mmCIF file of C-alpha atoms and ligand atoms in Angstrom:
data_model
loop_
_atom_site.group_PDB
_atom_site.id
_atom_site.type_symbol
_atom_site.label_atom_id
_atom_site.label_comp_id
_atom_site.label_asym_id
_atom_site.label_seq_id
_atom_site.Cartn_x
_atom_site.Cartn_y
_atom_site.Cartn_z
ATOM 1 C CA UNK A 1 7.170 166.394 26.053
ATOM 2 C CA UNK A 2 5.883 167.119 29.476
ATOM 3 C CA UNK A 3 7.455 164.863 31.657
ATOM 4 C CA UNK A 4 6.054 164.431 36.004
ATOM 5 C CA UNK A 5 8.533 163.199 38.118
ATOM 6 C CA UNK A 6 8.566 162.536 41.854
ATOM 7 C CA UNK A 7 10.345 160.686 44.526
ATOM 8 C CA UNK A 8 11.504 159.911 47.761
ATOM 9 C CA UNK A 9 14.240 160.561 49.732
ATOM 10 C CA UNK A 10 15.589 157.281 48.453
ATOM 11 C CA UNK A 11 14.895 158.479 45.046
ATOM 12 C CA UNK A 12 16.077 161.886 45.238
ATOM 13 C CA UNK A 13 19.522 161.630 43.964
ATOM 14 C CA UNK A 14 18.674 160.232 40.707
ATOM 15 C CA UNK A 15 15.645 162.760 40.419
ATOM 16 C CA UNK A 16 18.002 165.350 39.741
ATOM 17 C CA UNK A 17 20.030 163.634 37.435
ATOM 18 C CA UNK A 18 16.927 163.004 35.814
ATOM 19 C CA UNK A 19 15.190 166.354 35.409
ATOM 20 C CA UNK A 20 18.921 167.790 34.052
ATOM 21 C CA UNK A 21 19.237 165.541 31.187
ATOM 22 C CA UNK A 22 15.471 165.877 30.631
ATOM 23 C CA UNK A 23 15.632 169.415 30.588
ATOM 24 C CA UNK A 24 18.612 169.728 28.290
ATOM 25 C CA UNK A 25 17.113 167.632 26.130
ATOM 26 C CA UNK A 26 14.150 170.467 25.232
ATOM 27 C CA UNK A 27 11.428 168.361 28.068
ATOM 28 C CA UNK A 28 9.159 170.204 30.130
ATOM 29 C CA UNK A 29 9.024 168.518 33.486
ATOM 30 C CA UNK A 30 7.412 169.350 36.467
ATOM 31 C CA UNK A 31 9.253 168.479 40.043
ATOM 32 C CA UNK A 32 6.124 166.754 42.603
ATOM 33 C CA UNK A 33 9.519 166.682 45.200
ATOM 34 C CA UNK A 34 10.728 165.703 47.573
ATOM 35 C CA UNK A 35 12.973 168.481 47.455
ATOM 36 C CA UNK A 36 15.726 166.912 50.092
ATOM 37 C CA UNK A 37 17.637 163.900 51.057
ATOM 38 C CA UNK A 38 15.418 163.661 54.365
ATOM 39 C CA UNK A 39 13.706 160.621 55.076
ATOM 40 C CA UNK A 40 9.656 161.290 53.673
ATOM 41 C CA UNK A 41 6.764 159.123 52.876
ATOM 42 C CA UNK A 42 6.700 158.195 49.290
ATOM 43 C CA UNK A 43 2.831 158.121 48.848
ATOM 44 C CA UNK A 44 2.811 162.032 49.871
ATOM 45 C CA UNK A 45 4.972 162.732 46.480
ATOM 46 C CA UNK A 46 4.062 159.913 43.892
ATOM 47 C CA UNK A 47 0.514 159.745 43.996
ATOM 48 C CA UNK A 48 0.213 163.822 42.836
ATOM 49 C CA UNK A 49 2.753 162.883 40.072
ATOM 50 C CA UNK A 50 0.410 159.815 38.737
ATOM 51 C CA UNK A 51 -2.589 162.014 39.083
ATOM 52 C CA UNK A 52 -0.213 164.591 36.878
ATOM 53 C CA UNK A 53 -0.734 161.836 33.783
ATOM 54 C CA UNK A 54 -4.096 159.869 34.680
ATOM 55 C CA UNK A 55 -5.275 163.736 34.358
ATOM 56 C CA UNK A 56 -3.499 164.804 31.296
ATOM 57 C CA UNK A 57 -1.552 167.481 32.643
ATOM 58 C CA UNK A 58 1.627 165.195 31.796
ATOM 59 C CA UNK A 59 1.738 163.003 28.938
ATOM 60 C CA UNK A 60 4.328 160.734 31.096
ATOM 61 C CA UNK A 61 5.791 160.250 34.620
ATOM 62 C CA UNK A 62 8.777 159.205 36.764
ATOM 63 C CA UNK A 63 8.522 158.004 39.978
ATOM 64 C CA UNK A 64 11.951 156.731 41.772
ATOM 65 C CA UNK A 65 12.345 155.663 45.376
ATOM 66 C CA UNK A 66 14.720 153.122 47.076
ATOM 67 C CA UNK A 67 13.401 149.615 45.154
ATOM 68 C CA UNK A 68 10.889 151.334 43.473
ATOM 69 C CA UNK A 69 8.700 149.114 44.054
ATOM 70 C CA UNK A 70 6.896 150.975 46.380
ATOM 71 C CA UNK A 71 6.499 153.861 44.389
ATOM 72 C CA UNK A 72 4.986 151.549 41.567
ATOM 73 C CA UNK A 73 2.828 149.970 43.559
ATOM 74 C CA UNK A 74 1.327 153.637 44.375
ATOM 75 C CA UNK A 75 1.367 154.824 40.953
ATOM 76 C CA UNK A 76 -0.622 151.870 39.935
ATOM 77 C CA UNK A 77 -3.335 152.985 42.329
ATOM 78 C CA UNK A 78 -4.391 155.551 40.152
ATOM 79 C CA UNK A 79 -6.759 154.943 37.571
ATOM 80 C CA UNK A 80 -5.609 155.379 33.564
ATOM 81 C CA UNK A 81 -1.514 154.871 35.138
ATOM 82 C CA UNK A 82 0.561 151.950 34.068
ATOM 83 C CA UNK A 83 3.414 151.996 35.603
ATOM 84 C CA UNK A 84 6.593 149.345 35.115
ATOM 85 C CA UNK A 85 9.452 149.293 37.455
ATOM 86 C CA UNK A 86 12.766 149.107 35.154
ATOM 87 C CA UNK A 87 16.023 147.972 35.683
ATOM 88 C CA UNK A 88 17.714 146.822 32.898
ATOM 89 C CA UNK A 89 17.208 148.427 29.211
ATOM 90 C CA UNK A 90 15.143 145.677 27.927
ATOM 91 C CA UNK A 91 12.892 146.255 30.720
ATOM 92 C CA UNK A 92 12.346 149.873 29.961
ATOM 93 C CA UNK A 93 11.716 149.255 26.294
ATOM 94 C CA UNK A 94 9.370 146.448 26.845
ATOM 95 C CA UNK A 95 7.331 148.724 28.833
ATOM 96 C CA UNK A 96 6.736 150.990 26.180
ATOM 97 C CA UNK A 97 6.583 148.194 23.355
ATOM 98 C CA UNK A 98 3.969 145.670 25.518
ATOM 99 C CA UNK A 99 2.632 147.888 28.263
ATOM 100 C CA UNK A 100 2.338 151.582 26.926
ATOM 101 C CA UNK A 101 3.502 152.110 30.517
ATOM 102 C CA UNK A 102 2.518 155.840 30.582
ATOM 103 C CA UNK A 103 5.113 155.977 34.707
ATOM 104 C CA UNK A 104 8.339 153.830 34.488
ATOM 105 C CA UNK A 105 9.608 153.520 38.254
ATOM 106 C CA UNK A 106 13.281 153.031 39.077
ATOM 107 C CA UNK A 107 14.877 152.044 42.383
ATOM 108 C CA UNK A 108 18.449 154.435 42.900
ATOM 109 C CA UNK A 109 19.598 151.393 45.363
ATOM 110 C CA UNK A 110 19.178 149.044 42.139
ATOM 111 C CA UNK A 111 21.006 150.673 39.282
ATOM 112 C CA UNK A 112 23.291 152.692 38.453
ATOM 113 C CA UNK A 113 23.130 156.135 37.655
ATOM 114 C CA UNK A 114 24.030 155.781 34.220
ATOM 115 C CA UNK A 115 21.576 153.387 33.282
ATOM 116 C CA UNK A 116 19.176 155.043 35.428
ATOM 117 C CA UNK A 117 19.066 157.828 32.350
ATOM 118 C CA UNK A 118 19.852 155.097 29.888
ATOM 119 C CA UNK A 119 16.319 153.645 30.927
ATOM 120 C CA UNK A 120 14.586 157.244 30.450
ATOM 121 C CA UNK A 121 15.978 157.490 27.392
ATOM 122 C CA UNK A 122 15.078 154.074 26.237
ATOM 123 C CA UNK A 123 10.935 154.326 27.198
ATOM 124 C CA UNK A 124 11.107 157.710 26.042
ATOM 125 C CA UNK A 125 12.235 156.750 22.663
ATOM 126 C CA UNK A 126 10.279 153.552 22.036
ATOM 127 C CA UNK A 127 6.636 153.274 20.754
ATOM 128 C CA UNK A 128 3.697 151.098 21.796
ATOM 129 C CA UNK A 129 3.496 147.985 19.238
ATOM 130 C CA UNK A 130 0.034 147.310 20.006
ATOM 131 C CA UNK A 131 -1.140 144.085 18.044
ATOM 132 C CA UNK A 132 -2.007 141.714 20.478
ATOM 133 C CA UNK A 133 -1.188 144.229 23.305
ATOM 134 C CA UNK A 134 -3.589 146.474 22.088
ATOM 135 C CA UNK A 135 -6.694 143.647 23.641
ATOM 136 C CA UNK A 136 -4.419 143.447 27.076
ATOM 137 C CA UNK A 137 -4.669 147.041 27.447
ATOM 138 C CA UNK A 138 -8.049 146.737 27.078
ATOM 139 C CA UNK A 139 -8.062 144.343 30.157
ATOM 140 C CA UNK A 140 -6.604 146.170 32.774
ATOM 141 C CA UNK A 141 -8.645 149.065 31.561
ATOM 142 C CA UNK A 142 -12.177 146.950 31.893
ATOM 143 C CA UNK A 143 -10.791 145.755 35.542
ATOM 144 C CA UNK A 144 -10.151 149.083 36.149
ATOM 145 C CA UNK A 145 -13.427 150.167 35.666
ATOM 146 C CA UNK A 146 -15.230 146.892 37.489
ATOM 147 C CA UNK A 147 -12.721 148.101 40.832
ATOM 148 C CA UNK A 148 -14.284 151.498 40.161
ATOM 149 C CA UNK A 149 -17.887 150.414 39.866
ATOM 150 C CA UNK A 150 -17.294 148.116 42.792
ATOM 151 C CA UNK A 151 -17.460 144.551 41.128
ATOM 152 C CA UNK A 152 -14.340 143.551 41.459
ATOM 153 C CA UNK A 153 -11.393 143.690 44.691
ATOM 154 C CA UNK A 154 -12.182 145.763 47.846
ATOM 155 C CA UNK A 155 -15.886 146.058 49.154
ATOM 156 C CA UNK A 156 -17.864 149.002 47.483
ATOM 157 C CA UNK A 157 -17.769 152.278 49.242
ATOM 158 C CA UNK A 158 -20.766 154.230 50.665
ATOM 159 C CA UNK A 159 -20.222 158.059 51.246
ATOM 160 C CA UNK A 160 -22.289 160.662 52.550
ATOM 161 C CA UNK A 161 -21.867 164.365 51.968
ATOM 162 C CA UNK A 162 -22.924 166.964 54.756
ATOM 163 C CA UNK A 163 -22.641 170.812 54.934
ATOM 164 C CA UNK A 164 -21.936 171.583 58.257
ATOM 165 C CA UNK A 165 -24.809 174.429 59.631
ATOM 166 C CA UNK A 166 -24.409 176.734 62.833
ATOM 167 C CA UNK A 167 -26.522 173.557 64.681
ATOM 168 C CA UNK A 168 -23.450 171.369 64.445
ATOM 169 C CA UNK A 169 -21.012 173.675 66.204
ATOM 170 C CA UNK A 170 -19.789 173.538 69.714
ATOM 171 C CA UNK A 171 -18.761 176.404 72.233
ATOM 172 C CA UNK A 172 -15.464 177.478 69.657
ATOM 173 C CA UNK A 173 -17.376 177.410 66.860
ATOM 174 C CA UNK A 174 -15.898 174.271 65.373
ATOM 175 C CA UNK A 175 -17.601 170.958 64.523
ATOM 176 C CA UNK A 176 -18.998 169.340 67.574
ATOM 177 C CA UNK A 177 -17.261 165.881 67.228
ATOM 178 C CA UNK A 178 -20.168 163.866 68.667
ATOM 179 C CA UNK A 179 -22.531 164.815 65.329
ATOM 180 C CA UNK A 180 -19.595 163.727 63.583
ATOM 181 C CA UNK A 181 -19.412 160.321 65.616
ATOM 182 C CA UNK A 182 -22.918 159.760 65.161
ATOM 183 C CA UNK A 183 -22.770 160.419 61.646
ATOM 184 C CA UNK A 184 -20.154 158.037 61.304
ATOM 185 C CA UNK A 185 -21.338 154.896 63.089
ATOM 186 C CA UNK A 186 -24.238 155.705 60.659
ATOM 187 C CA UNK A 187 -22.327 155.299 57.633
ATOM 188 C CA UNK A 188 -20.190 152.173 59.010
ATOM 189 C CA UNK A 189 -23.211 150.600 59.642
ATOM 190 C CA UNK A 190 -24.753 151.335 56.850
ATOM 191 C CA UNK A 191 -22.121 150.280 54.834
ATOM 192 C CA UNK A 192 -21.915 146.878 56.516
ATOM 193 C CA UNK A 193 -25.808 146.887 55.918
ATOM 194 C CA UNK A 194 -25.476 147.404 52.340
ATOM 195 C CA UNK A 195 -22.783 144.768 51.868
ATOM 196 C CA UNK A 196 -24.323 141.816 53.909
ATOM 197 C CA UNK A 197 -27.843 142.374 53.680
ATOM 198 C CA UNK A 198 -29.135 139.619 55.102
ATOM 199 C CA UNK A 199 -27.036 140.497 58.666
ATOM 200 C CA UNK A 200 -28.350 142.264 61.547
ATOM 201 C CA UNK A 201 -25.325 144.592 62.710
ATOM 202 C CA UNK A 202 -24.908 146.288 65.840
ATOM 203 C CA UNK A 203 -22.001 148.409 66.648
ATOM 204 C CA UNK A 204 -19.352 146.665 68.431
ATOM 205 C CA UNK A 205 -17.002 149.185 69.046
ATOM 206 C CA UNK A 206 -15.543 152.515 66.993
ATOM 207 C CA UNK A 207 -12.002 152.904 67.448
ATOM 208 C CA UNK A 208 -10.225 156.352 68.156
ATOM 209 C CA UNK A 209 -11.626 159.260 66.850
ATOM 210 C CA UNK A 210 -8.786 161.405 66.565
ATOM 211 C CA UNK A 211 -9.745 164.983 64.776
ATOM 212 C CA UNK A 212 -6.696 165.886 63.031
ATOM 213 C CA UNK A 213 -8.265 169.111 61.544
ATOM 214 C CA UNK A 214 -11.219 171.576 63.173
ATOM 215 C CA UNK A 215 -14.317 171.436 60.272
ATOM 216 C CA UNK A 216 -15.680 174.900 60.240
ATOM 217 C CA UNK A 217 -19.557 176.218 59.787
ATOM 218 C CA UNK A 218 -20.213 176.248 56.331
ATOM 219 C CA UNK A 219 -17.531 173.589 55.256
ATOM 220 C CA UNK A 220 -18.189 170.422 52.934
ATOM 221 C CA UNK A 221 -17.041 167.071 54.499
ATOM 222 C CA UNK A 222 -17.202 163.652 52.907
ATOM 223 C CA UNK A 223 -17.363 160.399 54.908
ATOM 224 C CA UNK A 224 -16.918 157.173 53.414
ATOM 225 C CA UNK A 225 -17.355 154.147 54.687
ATOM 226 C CA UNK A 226 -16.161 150.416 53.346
ATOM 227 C CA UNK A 227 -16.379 147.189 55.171
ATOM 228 C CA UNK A 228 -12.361 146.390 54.851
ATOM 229 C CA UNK A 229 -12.480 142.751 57.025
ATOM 230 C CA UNK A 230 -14.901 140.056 56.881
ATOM 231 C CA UNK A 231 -14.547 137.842 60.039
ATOM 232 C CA UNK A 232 -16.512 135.074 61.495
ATOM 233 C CA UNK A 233 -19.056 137.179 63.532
ATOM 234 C CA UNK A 234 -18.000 140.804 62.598
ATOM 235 C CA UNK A 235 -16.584 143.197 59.441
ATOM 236 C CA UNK A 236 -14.182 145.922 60.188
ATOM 237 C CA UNK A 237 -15.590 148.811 58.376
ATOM 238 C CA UNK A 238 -13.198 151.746 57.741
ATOM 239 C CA UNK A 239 -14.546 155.161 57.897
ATOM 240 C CA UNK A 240 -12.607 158.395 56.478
ATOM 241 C CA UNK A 241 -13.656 161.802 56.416
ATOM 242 C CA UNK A 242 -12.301 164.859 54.633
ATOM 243 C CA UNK A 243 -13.330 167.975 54.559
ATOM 244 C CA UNK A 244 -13.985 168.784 50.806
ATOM 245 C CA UNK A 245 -13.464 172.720 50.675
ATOM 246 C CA UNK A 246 -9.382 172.148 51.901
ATOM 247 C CA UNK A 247 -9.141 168.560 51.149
ATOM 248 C CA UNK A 248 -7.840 167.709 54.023
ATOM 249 C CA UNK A 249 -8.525 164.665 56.579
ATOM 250 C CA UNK A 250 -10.351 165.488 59.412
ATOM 251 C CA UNK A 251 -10.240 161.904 60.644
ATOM 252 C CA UNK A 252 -10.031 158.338 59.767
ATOM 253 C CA UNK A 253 -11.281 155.319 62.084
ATOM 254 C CA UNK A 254 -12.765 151.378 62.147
ATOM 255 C CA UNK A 255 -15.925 150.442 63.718
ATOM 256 C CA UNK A 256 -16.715 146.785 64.392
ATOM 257 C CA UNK A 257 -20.291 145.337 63.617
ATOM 258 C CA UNK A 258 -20.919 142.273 65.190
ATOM 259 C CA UNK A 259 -23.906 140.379 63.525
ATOM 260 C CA UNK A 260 -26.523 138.992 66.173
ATOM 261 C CA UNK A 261 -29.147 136.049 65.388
ATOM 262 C CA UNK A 262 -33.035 136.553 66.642
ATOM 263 C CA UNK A 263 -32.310 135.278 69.909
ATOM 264 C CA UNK A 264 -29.310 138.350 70.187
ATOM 265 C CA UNK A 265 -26.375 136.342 70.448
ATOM 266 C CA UNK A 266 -23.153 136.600 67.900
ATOM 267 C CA UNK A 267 -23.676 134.587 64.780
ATOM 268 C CA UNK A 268 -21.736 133.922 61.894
ATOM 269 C CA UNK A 269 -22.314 137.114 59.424
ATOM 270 C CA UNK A 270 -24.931 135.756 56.390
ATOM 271 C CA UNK A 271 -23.794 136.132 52.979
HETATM 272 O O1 5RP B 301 11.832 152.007 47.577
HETATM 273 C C1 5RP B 301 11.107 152.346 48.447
HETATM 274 C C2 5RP B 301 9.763 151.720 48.588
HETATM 275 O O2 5RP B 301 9.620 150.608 47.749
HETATM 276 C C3 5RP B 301 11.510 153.375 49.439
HETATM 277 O O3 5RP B 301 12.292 154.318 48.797
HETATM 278 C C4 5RP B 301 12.305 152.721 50.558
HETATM 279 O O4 5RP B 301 11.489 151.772 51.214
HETATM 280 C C5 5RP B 301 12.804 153.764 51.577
HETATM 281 O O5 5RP B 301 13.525 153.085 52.580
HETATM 282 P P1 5RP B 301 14.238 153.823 53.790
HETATM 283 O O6 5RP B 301 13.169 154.511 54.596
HETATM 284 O O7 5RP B 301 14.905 152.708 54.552
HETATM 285 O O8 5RP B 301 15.211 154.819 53.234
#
């Protein structure tokens, strides 16, 4: 079986313990790192082993970290993963039997080692007893979708796509960071537009702008913009943009929209 498997520092031990027994027993598995004991971000290394399965490239994953809880709670974020955190053996085989948990998560600070492969052996060797799972499944698949069409949790996101042209450059040739700011109080008001249509937003404030990659003529960027706080008189609408060609961030921010009343004075935001 192809088997993804990533971790933390936290998790790191046990990830190599893991990927030997794995291996010797005739698995292919594929190492998303970390590849040291020094102290990382989990995100950076279990969300590209999640993606690994929810794209097919894996048929299962392995995320480990500290509690693993962490790591879970990432792993869940992608869509088609269903990841368990196990710690005991019934745990493990219940995720198989009632959850089809395509990721199990462990925490190396919660078990031991040898039922840290006891519990990799167990999921691995247990099969999904649908029945009256098989309709629960089909639950957190529909609320998957209604997050993904924007029905259900977080505000829906609004992007826009722009190729930058030899008009949007400054003296170095590099994006000229006030198109960029324009374009994205555009979007963040948009966005709080489209979300509270009967409110009449005006931009508040945008905080930092800080550029953490140059955008180049020619290169694809994304923004997106989602209103992530509703207060009394204002949303906080998060804007990110990456630049599509590298897929890398050139910058993330919040702008505040305050909604005014006829007369131009703060008002409670419509809904
Ligand atoms: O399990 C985890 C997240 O749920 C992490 O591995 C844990 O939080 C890392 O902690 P530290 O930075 O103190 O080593």
């Amino acid at each position: 079986m192809k088997i993804a498997i990533g971790s933390d520092h936290a998790g790191f031990d046990y990830k190599g313990k893991i990927i030997e027994m794995l291996t010797a027993a005739g698995h292919e598995v594929s190492d998303f790192g970390t590849h040291s004991a020094e102290s990382v971000d989990y995100p950076t290394y279990i969300a590209p082993t999640a993606e690994a399965v929810a794209r097919g490239v894996c048929e299962r994953g392995i995320v480990l970290g500290g509690s693993g809880n962490g790591e879970a709670i990432v792993a869940n974020k992608i869509r088609g993963i269903r990841c368990a955190v196990c710690w005991t053996l019934e745990t493990a085989r219940l995720a198989r039997l009632h959850n089809d948990a395509n990721v199990i998560s462990i925490g190396q600070r919660t078990v031991p080692v040898e039922l840290a492969l006891e519990i990799v052996r167990t999921w691995l060797g247990e099969t999904f007893e649908g029945g009256r799972h098989e309709s629960r499944l089909q639950g957190i698949a529909e609320v998957e979708q209604r997050v993904a069409a924007g029905s259900l949790g977080a505000y829906p996101a609004h992007e826009k796509t722009l190729l930058i042209r030899p008009e949007h450059l400054n003296q170095r040739g590099t994006l000229f960071g006030g198109y960029m700011m324009q374009w994205a109080d555009d979007l963040a008001f948009t966005a709080a537009s489209l979300t509270f249509p009967k409110a009449n937003f005006v931009t508040r404030r945008v905080e930092a702008f800080d550029f953490s990659s140059p955008v180049q003529n020619g290169d694809i960027v994304k923004l997106r913009a989602r209103v992530a706080k509703l207060g009394n008189t204002s949303t906080a609408v998060e804007v990110v943009c990456v630049n599509a060609r590298t897929d890398t961030l050139v910058f993330s921010t919040t702008a505040i929209m305050v909604h005014l009343d006829p007369d131009g004075q703060k008002a409670p935001v419509p809904q």
